Amino acid sequence: MTHQLFVNTSQVVTCGGPPRARRGHESTDAGILRNGAVAVDGENIAAVGPREQIERQYPDAELIDCGGRVLSPGLVDSHTHAIFGRARYEEQELRAAGSGYMEIARRGGGIHSSVADLRKRSEDDLFDVALPRIQKLASYGSTTIEVKSGYGLSLDDELKSLRVIARLSRELPVRLVPTWLGAHEIPLEFRGSGPGRRDYVRLLIDEILPAVVKDDLAKFADVFCEPGVFTLDETRAILDASRSAGLGIKLHADELEPHGGAELAAELGAVSADHLAAISERGIAALAASGTVATLLPGTMLFLGRDRQAPARALIDGGAAVALATDFNPGTSPTVNFPLILTLGVSQLRMTVAEVFIAATVNGAAALGLADRVGQLAPGYSADLALWDAEDIREIPYWYGDRRCMGTWIKGKPLTHRVLPIT
Ligand SMILES: [Zn+2]
């Protein structure tokens, strides 16, 4: 098979380096090659280097003219809740007018309304509503997307959600990574005078987890570890069981209050601890000393109108590995625009442009256990690329809210029809 050469770039942002998360100040360099070229052999990258050298090396290759633009690895969105039914736009004005979580729930909103809605939908219906959302996420430059269950909260509805992810994975070229988040919330039927939260934790561990693993429906298990949701002990029990059953583990931790979620993630060796807007000094130190990636979701805090953001600088300066993600979900972060999250990384989290790119590629991949496969333009990596309508990498977070992604390739194949003609 002939090789493909991506040529006539202004910058090739390689994000190249070792096949693991970049910690602390390892992220100061995004590995930019001016007038570089990328050679692709089938599904994988064969070579990256100066254009003349690569063209000499592959004289018979098919040329893809990048039009003097920026070429980067496809983005890795390592935290989404993309399997949901109806949107929840009516909650935004209520929140702006000062309604709290309880008031919104009393008016029929909040996560329990998403649960009630998802339970009513058939698997086909859920697939139909999810498909364009995934395509839209991908159109902004993401080629790898983690997708969680977590609006089912029953055996049948969690399995239904995960089967939809599996079907999306089969039918779309985008690389999806399924995460089981049965521990997203305690469902309403476990809150009355009948079965209680302990029974729900038992259901998660004894019935839902084995069914998820038996059908190979998830790569990771995740728990919403937060006061009022799942306690540290419950989180530990669910994640210990999940790990023993062969799943990788993740936590939603310290989003609203510091209560030891980050420390628990580090202790358990979780692949990532996510949110962390309220992480403590001890939590920062624990993550910095661990292999756990700190996944920050600044879009959520922006959308909720909170003034507090996760302390990205303290995490990076302390030596932690930081990833960024959209947290795409119907309640607190209904955005499909990952580059906008990069803007927030710079303007709200005070990260550099190199840091936000590494956070959205190499470190996102590490947060999914894929750091040796995706997130870099380097020989042997999957040929997952994004072409940007920009001459300089700094334009991507600068033109905030704009869709600058001209096209993506996954395993060497173009995802959209908006790619440039082959010359
Ligand atoms: Zn989340």
Tab-separated table of C-alpha atoms and ligand atoms in Angstrom:
chain	number	residue	atom	x	y	z
A	1	MET	CA	0.000	0.000	0.000
A	2	THR	CA	1.321	3.449	-0.857
A	3	HIS	CA	2.177	5.774	1.905
A	4	GLN	CA	0.349	9.017	2.541
A	5	LEU	CA	2.412	12.134	3.174
A	6	PHE	CA	0.917	15.121	4.945
A	7	VAL	CA	2.888	18.022	3.469
A	8	ASN	CA	2.802	21.825	3.204
A	9	THR	CA	2.133	22.389	6.891
A	10	SER	CA	3.020	25.572	8.749
A	11	GLN	CA	3.623	23.613	11.948
A	12	VAL	CA	3.494	19.944	12.814
A	13	VAL	CA	2.656	19.840	16.526
A	14	THR	CA	4.043	16.397	17.343
A	15	CYS	CA	3.509	16.287	21.141
A	16	GLY	CA	6.297	13.718	20.787
A	17	GLY	CA	8.157	12.157	23.682
A	18	PRO	CA	8.039	9.107	25.918
A	19	PRO	CA	4.879	6.936	25.818
A	20	ARG	CA	3.539	8.093	29.167
A	21	ALA	CA	1.962	11.129	30.832
A	22	ARG	CA	4.090	14.294	31.005
A	23	ARG	CA	4.466	15.440	34.582
A	24	GLY	CA	5.223	18.894	35.899
A	25	HIS	CA	7.471	20.873	33.597
A	26	GLU	CA	7.852	18.098	31.030
A	27	SER	CA	4.955	19.815	29.239
A	28	THR	CA	6.795	23.024	28.341
A	29	ASP	CA	7.400	21.816	24.775
A	30	ALA	CA	4.696	20.601	22.381
A	31	GLY	CA	7.349	19.471	19.892
A	32	ILE	CA	6.658	21.890	17.024
A	33	LEU	CA	8.256	21.243	13.627
A	34	ARG	CA	8.110	24.091	11.113
A	35	ASN	CA	7.344	22.975	7.550
A	36	GLY	CA	7.353	19.405	8.778
A	37	ALA	CA	5.708	16.410	7.160
A	38	VAL	CA	4.107	13.222	8.444
A	39	ALA	CA	4.296	9.896	6.617
A	40	VAL	CA	1.491	7.399	7.222
A	41	ASP	CA	1.691	3.717	6.383
A	42	GLY	CA	-1.776	2.167	6.546
A	43	GLU	CA	-3.148	2.729	10.035
A	44	ASN	CA	0.069	3.970	11.616
A	45	ILE	CA	2.519	6.834	11.467
A	46	ALA	CA	5.721	5.793	9.718
A	47	ALA	CA	7.841	8.944	10.020
A	48	VAL	CA	7.753	12.590	11.086
A	49	GLY	CA	10.371	15.127	10.039
A	50	PRO	CA	11.349	17.995	7.740
A	51	ARG	CA	9.345	17.975	4.478
A	52	GLU	CA	12.296	17.530	2.099
A	53	GLN	CA	13.638	14.600	4.041
A	54	ILE	CA	10.270	12.821	4.282
A	55	GLU	CA	9.511	13.407	0.584
A	56	ARG	CA	12.922	11.977	-0.362
A	57	GLN	CA	12.274	8.991	1.857
A	58	TYR	CA	8.856	8.232	0.286
A	59	PRO	CA	9.089	9.336	-3.365
A	60	ASP	CA	5.992	7.401	-4.521
A	61	ALA	CA	3.685	8.453	-1.704
A	62	GLU	CA	0.295	10.039	-2.108
A	63	LEU	CA	0.530	13.712	-1.047
A	64	ILE	CA	-2.025	15.426	1.169
A	65	ASP	CA	-1.637	19.202	0.940
A	66	CYS	CA	-2.247	20.802	4.321
A	67	GLY	CA	-2.465	24.288	2.800
A	68	GLY	CA	0.105	25.911	5.078
A	69	ARG	CA	-1.806	25.010	8.241
A	70	VAL	CA	-1.188	23.402	11.628
A	71	LEU	CA	-1.278	19.595	11.860
A	72	SER	CA	-1.510	17.977	15.312
A	73	PRO	CA	-2.439	14.673	16.896
A	74	GLY	CA	-6.196	14.160	17.039
A	75	LEU	CA	-7.411	15.367	20.445
A	76	VAL	CA	-8.144	12.865	23.214
A	77	ASP	CA	-11.260	13.797	25.189
A	78	SER	CA	-10.858	11.589	28.251
A	79	HIS	CA	-14.051	12.497	30.169
A	80	THR	CA	-17.562	12.668	28.677
A	81	HIS	CA	-21.050	11.565	29.649
A	82	ALA	CA	-22.265	11.457	26.053
A	83	ILE	CA	-24.943	8.773	26.555
A	84	PHE	CA	-28.011	10.663	27.699
A	85	GLY	CA	-31.508	11.327	26.422
A	86	ARG	CA	-32.991	14.787	26.464
A	87	ALA	CA	-31.064	17.996	27.036
A	88	ARG	CA	-31.652	19.997	30.247
A	89	TYR	CA	-31.534	23.582	28.973
A	90	GLU	CA	-34.355	24.714	31.276
A	91	GLU	CA	-32.050	24.419	34.292
A	92	GLN	CA	-29.649	27.121	33.153
A	93	GLU	CA	-31.967	30.077	33.819
A	94	LEU	CA	-33.088	28.586	37.114
A	95	ARG	CA	-29.466	28.320	38.204
A	96	ALA	CA	-28.773	31.890	37.055
A	97	ALA	CA	-31.746	33.060	39.107
A	98	GLY	CA	-30.203	31.459	42.172
A	99	SER	CA	-31.892	28.066	42.325
A	100	GLY	CA	-29.704	25.470	43.978
A	101	TYR	CA	-29.420	21.790	43.187
A	102	MET	CA	-32.328	20.845	45.488
A	103	GLU	CA	-34.672	23.437	44.022
A	104	ILE	CA	-33.859	22.300	40.481
A	105	ALA	CA	-34.422	18.676	41.527
A	106	ARG	CA	-37.783	19.654	43.102
A	107	ARG	CA	-38.839	21.120	39.763
A	108	GLY	CA	-38.065	17.822	38.100
A	109	GLY	CA	-34.544	18.630	36.900
A	110	GLY	CA	-31.101	17.422	37.816
A	111	ILE	CA	-29.486	14.054	37.265
A	112	HIS	CA	-32.567	12.103	38.362
A	113	SER	CA	-34.535	13.582	35.483
A	114	SER	CA	-31.830	12.320	33.090
A	115	VAL	CA	-32.100	8.890	34.740
A	116	ALA	CA	-35.899	8.786	34.416
A	117	ASP	CA	-35.640	9.888	30.783
A	118	LEU	CA	-32.941	7.382	29.813
A	119	ARG	CA	-34.798	4.495	31.433
A	120	LYS	CA	-37.819	5.173	29.224
A	121	ARG	CA	-35.815	5.031	26.005
A	122	SER	CA	-35.107	1.978	23.910
A	123	GLU	CA	-31.557	1.059	23.008
A	124	ASP	CA	-32.189	2.081	19.386
A	125	ASP	CA	-33.572	5.445	20.425
A	126	LEU	CA	-30.604	6.092	22.688
A	127	PHE	CA	-28.257	5.154	19.859
A	128	ASP	CA	-30.018	7.543	17.473
A	129	VAL	CA	-29.758	10.464	19.872
A	130	ALA	CA	-26.130	9.736	20.816
A	131	LEU	CA	-24.740	9.263	17.306
A	132	PRO	CA	-24.872	12.899	16.117
A	133	ARG	CA	-23.477	14.058	19.454
A	134	ILE	CA	-20.416	11.866	19.063
A	135	GLN	CA	-20.003	13.051	15.471
A	136	LYS	CA	-20.254	16.643	16.657
A	137	LEU	CA	-17.623	16.070	19.356
A	138	ALA	CA	-15.384	14.558	16.686
A	139	SER	CA	-15.907	17.492	14.322
A	140	TYR	CA	-14.068	19.731	16.779
A	141	GLY	CA	-10.890	17.668	16.491
A	142	SER	CA	-11.342	14.753	18.909
A	143	THR	CA	-10.367	11.360	17.515
A	144	THR	CA	-10.456	9.463	20.828
A	145	ILE	CA	-13.407	10.000	23.168
A	146	GLU	CA	-14.083	8.374	26.510
A	147	VAL	CA	-17.804	7.826	27.081
A	148	LYS	CA	-19.384	6.962	30.430
A	149	SER	CA	-22.626	5.267	31.322
A	150	GLY	CA	-24.223	6.585	34.516
A	151	TYR	CA	-27.747	7.771	33.684
A	152	GLY	CA	-29.178	4.258	33.926
A	153	LEU	CA	-28.380	3.302	37.542
A	154	SER	CA	-30.006	-0.113	37.212
A	155	LEU	CA	-28.703	-3.378	35.807
A	156	ASP	CA	-30.710	-3.171	32.582
A	157	ASP	CA	-30.233	0.535	31.994
A	158	GLU	CA	-26.487	0.573	32.666
A	159	LEU	CA	-26.019	-2.388	30.304
A	160	LYS	CA	-28.244	-0.670	27.734
A	161	SER	CA	-26.087	2.480	27.923
A	162	LEU	CA	-22.849	0.523	27.571
A	163	ARG	CA	-24.217	-1.505	24.643
A	164	VAL	CA	-25.028	1.781	22.899
A	165	ILE	CA	-21.378	2.846	23.339
A	166	ALA	CA	-20.245	-0.494	21.894
A	167	ARG	CA	-22.540	-0.061	18.886
A	168	LEU	CA	-21.354	3.530	18.331
A	169	SER	CA	-17.827	2.181	18.470
A	170	ARG	CA	-18.587	-0.362	15.763
A	171	GLU	CA	-20.427	2.075	13.502
A	172	LEU	CA	-18.232	5.186	13.803
A	173	PRO	CA	-14.544	5.456	12.940
A	174	VAL	CA	-13.853	7.581	16.046
A	175	ARG	CA	-12.104	5.680	18.828
A	176	LEU	CA	-14.455	5.375	21.824
A	177	VAL	CA	-13.363	4.226	25.276
A	178	PRO	CA	-16.261	2.923	27.415
A	179	THR	CA	-16.400	3.607	31.165
A	180	TRP	CA	-18.961	2.141	33.537
A	181	LEU	CA	-20.214	4.843	35.921
A	182	GLY	CA	-22.969	2.951	37.706
A	183	ALA	CA	-21.824	4.845	40.816
A	184	HIS	CA	-22.834	8.230	39.388
A	185	GLU	CA	-25.549	8.801	42.009
A	186	ILE	CA	-27.759	6.844	44.409
A	187	PRO	CA	-30.981	6.296	42.432
A	188	LEU	CA	-34.255	7.532	43.938
A	189	GLU	CA	-35.641	4.029	44.538
A	190	PHE	CA	-32.768	3.421	46.987
A	191	ARG	CA	-33.469	6.546	49.013
A	192	GLY	CA	-36.903	5.938	50.535
A	193	SER	CA	-37.967	3.658	53.327
A	194	GLY	CA	-37.180	0.495	51.313
A	195	PRO	CA	-33.717	-0.445	50.119
A	196	GLY	CA	-30.994	2.028	51.062
A	197	ARG	CA	-27.660	3.192	49.721
A	198	ARG	CA	-25.873	0.137	51.048
A	199	ASP	CA	-28.146	-2.014	48.945
A	200	TYR	CA	-27.296	0.045	45.888
A	201	VAL	CA	-23.559	-0.360	46.501
A	202	ARG	CA	-24.157	-4.112	46.831
A	203	LEU	CA	-26.144	-4.129	43.586
A	204	LEU	CA	-23.274	-2.315	41.849
A	205	ILE	CA	-20.634	-4.734	43.113
A	206	ASP	CA	-22.545	-8.016	43.108
A	207	GLU	CA	-24.750	-7.730	40.029
A	208	ILE	CA	-23.990	-4.877	37.671
A	209	LEU	CA	-20.175	-5.098	37.727
A	210	PRO	CA	-20.061	-8.840	36.909
A	211	ALA	CA	-22.548	-8.327	34.059
A	212	VAL	CA	-20.493	-5.429	32.641
A	213	VAL	CA	-17.313	-7.493	32.790
A	214	LYS	CA	-18.926	-10.648	31.413
A	215	ASP	CA	-20.001	-8.860	28.246
A	216	ASP	CA	-16.731	-6.881	28.057
A	217	LEU	CA	-18.666	-3.622	27.938
A	218	ALA	CA	-16.245	-1.289	29.772
A	219	LYS	CA	-12.556	-0.602	30.033
A	220	PHE	CA	-12.832	1.508	33.197
A	221	ALA	CA	-15.023	1.857	36.263
A	222	ASP	CA	-15.635	5.341	37.674
A	223	VAL	CA	-17.245	6.564	40.919
A	224	PHE	CA	-18.655	9.989	41.784
A	225	CYS	CA	-16.817	10.370	45.084
A	226	GLU	CA	-18.191	13.504	46.743
A	227	PRO	CA	-19.955	14.323	50.037
A	228	GLY	CA	-23.647	13.577	49.535
A	229	VAL	CA	-22.973	11.151	46.680
A	230	PHE	CA	-20.535	8.253	47.315
A	231	THR	CA	-18.374	8.249	50.452
A	232	LEU	CA	-14.674	7.413	50.464
A	233	ASP	CA	-15.409	3.956	51.894
A	234	GLU	CA	-18.086	3.191	49.324
A	235	THR	CA	-15.799	4.449	46.555
A	236	ARG	CA	-12.975	2.239	47.764
A	237	ALA	CA	-15.233	-0.814	47.903
A	238	ILE	CA	-16.607	-0.276	44.382
A	239	LEU	CA	-13.215	0.466	42.845
A	240	ASP	CA	-11.443	-2.401	44.621
A	241	ALA	CA	-14.063	-4.789	43.273
A	242	SER	CA	-13.835	-3.260	39.806
A	243	ARG	CA	-10.085	-3.567	39.710
A	244	SER	CA	-10.240	-7.178	40.889
A	245	ALA	CA	-12.702	-7.829	38.070
A	246	GLY	CA	-10.165	-6.523	35.562
A	247	LEU	CA	-11.281	-2.932	34.952
A	248	GLY	CA	-9.083	0.157	35.150
A	249	ILE	CA	-10.296	2.704	37.708
A	250	LYS	CA	-11.142	6.419	37.686
A	251	LEU	CA	-12.725	8.800	40.194
A	252	HIS	CA	-14.776	11.981	40.091
A	253	ALA	CA	-13.013	13.620	43.033
A	254	ASP	CA	-13.001	16.840	45.032
A	255	GLU	CA	-15.268	18.738	42.648
A	256	LEU	CA	-17.151	20.755	45.224
A	257	GLU	CA	-15.482	20.065	48.582
A	258	PRO	CA	-12.037	18.770	49.508
A	259	HIS	CA	-12.611	15.429	51.201
A	260	GLY	CA	-9.747	13.177	50.242
A	261	GLY	CA	-10.864	11.988	46.811
A	262	ALA	CA	-7.537	12.837	45.153
A	263	GLU	CA	-5.618	11.109	47.945
A	264	LEU	CA	-7.774	8.005	47.529
A	265	ALA	CA	-7.194	8.032	43.740
A	266	ALA	CA	-3.430	8.139	44.292
A	267	GLU	CA	-3.569	5.435	46.938
A	268	LEU	CA	-5.631	3.098	44.749
A	269	GLY	CA	-3.434	3.748	41.721
A	270	ALA	CA	-6.367	5.095	39.679
A	271	VAL	CA	-5.533	6.004	36.101
A	272	SER	CA	-7.100	9.444	36.685
A	273	ALA	CA	-8.752	11.673	39.288
A	274	ASP	CA	-11.186	14.041	37.591
A	275	HIS	CA	-12.580	17.545	38.398
A	276	LEU	CA	-10.432	18.538	41.444
A	277	ALA	CA	-11.696	22.144	41.667
A	278	ALA	CA	-11.673	21.767	45.458
A	279	ILE	CA	-8.527	19.610	45.831
A	280	SER	CA	-6.528	20.162	49.046
A	281	GLU	CA	-2.777	20.760	49.396
A	282	ARG	CA	-2.444	17.165	50.513
A	283	GLY	CA	-4.382	16.016	47.496
A	284	ILE	CA	-2.055	17.954	45.189
A	285	ALA	CA	0.986	16.402	46.855
A	286	ALA	CA	-0.553	12.930	46.635
A	287	LEU	CA	-1.264	13.226	42.903
A	288	ALA	CA	2.172	14.740	42.235
A	289	ALA	CA	3.782	11.701	43.872
A	290	SER	CA	1.554	9.192	42.050
A	291	GLY	CA	1.016	7.879	38.534
A	292	THR	CA	-2.570	9.188	38.534
A	293	VAL	CA	-3.449	11.832	35.927
A	294	ALA	CA	-5.287	14.938	37.231
A	295	THR	CA	-8.063	15.496	34.680
A	296	LEU	CA	-9.398	19.050	34.853
A	297	LEU	CA	-12.771	20.101	33.441
A	298	PRO	CA	-12.864	23.905	33.376
A	299	GLY	CA	-15.945	24.041	31.109
A	300	THR	CA	-18.049	22.704	33.973
A	301	MET	CA	-17.105	25.471	36.373
A	302	LEU	CA	-17.594	28.066	33.635
A	303	PHE	CA	-21.070	26.759	32.771
A	304	LEU	CA	-22.107	26.570	36.429
A	305	GLY	CA	-20.918	30.142	36.997
A	306	ARG	CA	-18.472	29.170	39.735
A	307	ASP	CA	-15.487	31.412	40.365
A	308	ARG	CA	-13.337	28.541	41.531
A	309	GLN	CA	-11.294	26.518	39.051
A	310	ALA	CA	-8.990	23.577	39.702
A	311	PRO	CA	-5.467	24.690	40.717
A	312	ALA	CA	-3.753	23.625	37.505
A	313	ARG	CA	-0.621	25.670	38.177
A	314	ALA	CA	-0.118	24.198	41.641
A	315	LEU	CA	-0.653	20.708	40.227
A	316	ILE	CA	1.783	21.178	37.323
A	317	ASP	CA	4.348	23.101	39.346
A	318	GLY	CA	4.103	20.408	42.032
A	319	GLY	CA	4.933	17.723	39.447
A	320	ALA	CA	1.526	16.223	38.630
A	321	ALA	CA	0.331	15.158	35.169
A	322	VAL	CA	-2.634	17.286	34.032
A	323	ALA	CA	-5.177	16.375	31.348
A	324	LEU	CA	-8.078	18.496	30.094
A	325	ALA	CA	-11.468	17.213	28.902
A	326	THR	CA	-14.921	18.516	27.979
A	327	ASP	CA	-17.012	16.672	30.626
A	328	PHE	CA	-19.706	16.783	27.908
A	329	ASN	CA	-22.976	16.099	29.769
A	330	PRO	CA	-26.532	17.462	29.808
A	331	GLY	CA	-26.447	19.024	33.278
A	332	THR	CA	-23.178	20.824	33.889
A	333	SER	CA	-21.154	20.938	30.670
A	334	PRO	CA	-23.198	20.681	27.476
A	335	THR	CA	-20.319	21.586	25.165
A	336	VAL	CA	-18.919	19.537	22.310
A	337	ASN	CA	-16.161	22.087	21.720
A	338	PHE	CA	-12.904	20.670	23.065
A	339	PRO	CA	-10.755	23.531	21.690
A	340	LEU	CA	-12.866	25.909	23.805
A	341	ILE	CA	-11.704	23.915	26.835
A	342	LEU	CA	-8.127	24.591	25.709
A	343	THR	CA	-8.962	28.311	25.744
A	344	LEU	CA	-10.194	27.949	29.325
A	345	GLY	CA	-7.021	26.038	30.158
A	346	VAL	CA	-4.993	29.074	29.183
A	347	SER	CA	-7.262	31.893	30.347
A	348	GLN	CA	-8.733	30.362	33.515
A	349	LEU	CA	-6.216	27.726	34.571
A	350	ARG	CA	-3.127	29.787	33.574
A	351	MET	CA	-1.619	26.967	31.563
A	352	THR	CA	0.662	27.585	28.583
A	353	VAL	CA	-0.396	26.681	25.055
A	354	ALA	CA	2.100	23.787	25.056
A	355	GLU	CA	0.661	22.578	28.372
A	356	VAL	CA	-2.947	22.635	27.152
A	357	PHE	CA	-2.005	20.707	23.989
A	358	ILE	CA	-0.129	18.052	25.927
A	359	ALA	CA	-3.081	17.928	28.365
A	360	ALA	CA	-5.498	17.315	25.466
A	361	THR	CA	-3.360	14.706	23.698
A	362	VAL	CA	-0.584	12.806	25.493
A	363	ASN	CA	-2.026	13.198	28.987
A	364	GLY	CA	-5.602	12.538	27.878
A	365	ALA	CA	-4.309	9.337	26.283
A	366	ALA	CA	-2.497	8.426	29.515
A	367	ALA	CA	-5.765	8.979	31.415
A	368	LEU	CA	-7.231	6.240	29.200
A	369	GLY	CA	-4.270	3.860	29.332
A	370	LEU	CA	-3.487	4.628	25.667
A	371	ALA	CA	-0.299	6.696	25.933
A	372	ASP	CA	1.628	4.261	23.737
A	373	ARG	CA	-1.024	4.289	20.954
A	374	VAL	CA	-2.525	7.775	20.542
A	375	GLY	CA	-1.855	11.415	21.436
A	376	GLN	CA	1.446	11.849	19.583
A	377	LEU	CA	2.606	12.240	16.011
A	378	ALA	CA	5.464	9.772	16.243
A	379	PRO	CA	6.495	6.593	14.400
A	380	GLY	CA	4.435	3.594	15.463
A	381	TYR	CA	1.523	5.653	16.813
A	382	SER	CA	-1.961	5.367	15.333
A	383	ALA	CA	-2.336	7.789	12.409
A	384	ASP	CA	-4.898	9.936	14.250
A	385	LEU	CA	-4.428	13.522	13.059
A	386	ALA	CA	-6.228	16.861	13.177
A	387	LEU	CA	-5.743	19.671	10.666
A	388	TRP	CA	-6.462	23.185	11.922
A	389	ASP	CA	-7.351	26.389	10.120
A	390	ALA	CA	-4.416	28.173	11.731
A	391	GLU	CA	-0.817	28.956	10.895
A	392	ASP	CA	0.291	28.907	14.519
A	393	ILE	CA	-0.716	26.549	17.319
A	394	ARG	CA	-1.473	29.563	19.534
A	395	GLU	CA	-4.382	30.531	17.272
A	396	ILE	CA	-6.357	27.458	18.322
A	397	PRO	CA	-7.066	28.566	21.910
A	398	TYR	CA	-7.050	32.218	20.790
A	399	TRP	CA	-10.033	32.145	18.375
A	400	TYR	CA	-12.183	30.962	21.221
A	401	GLY	CA	-15.435	29.214	20.456
A	402	ASP	CA	-14.656	28.985	16.730
A	403	ARG	CA	-14.473	25.615	15.039
A	404	ARG	CA	-11.019	25.681	13.487
A	405	CYS	CA	-10.744	21.958	12.865
A	406	MET	CA	-10.626	21.404	9.075
A	407	GLY	CA	-10.627	17.637	9.251
A	408	THR	CA	-9.414	14.615	11.130
A	409	TRP	CA	-7.941	11.252	10.177
A	410	ILE	CA	-8.299	8.156	12.311
A	411	LYS	CA	-6.030	5.183	11.622
A	412	GLY	CA	-5.016	6.994	8.441
A	413	LYS	CA	-8.559	7.420	7.094
A	414	PRO	CA	-10.261	10.820	6.778
A	415	LEU	CA	-13.215	11.217	9.132
A	416	THR	CA	-15.003	14.057	7.344
A	417	HIS	CA	-15.381	15.081	3.733
A	418	ARG	CA	-13.998	18.519	4.459
A	419	VAL	CA	-10.403	17.482	3.973
A	420	LEU	CA	-8.156	19.218	1.498
A	421	PRO	CA	-7.748	17.772	-1.992
A	422	ILE	CA	-4.820	15.483	-2.587
A	423	THR	CA	-2.317	17.083	-4.854
B	1	ZN	ZN	-18.055	13.724	34.909
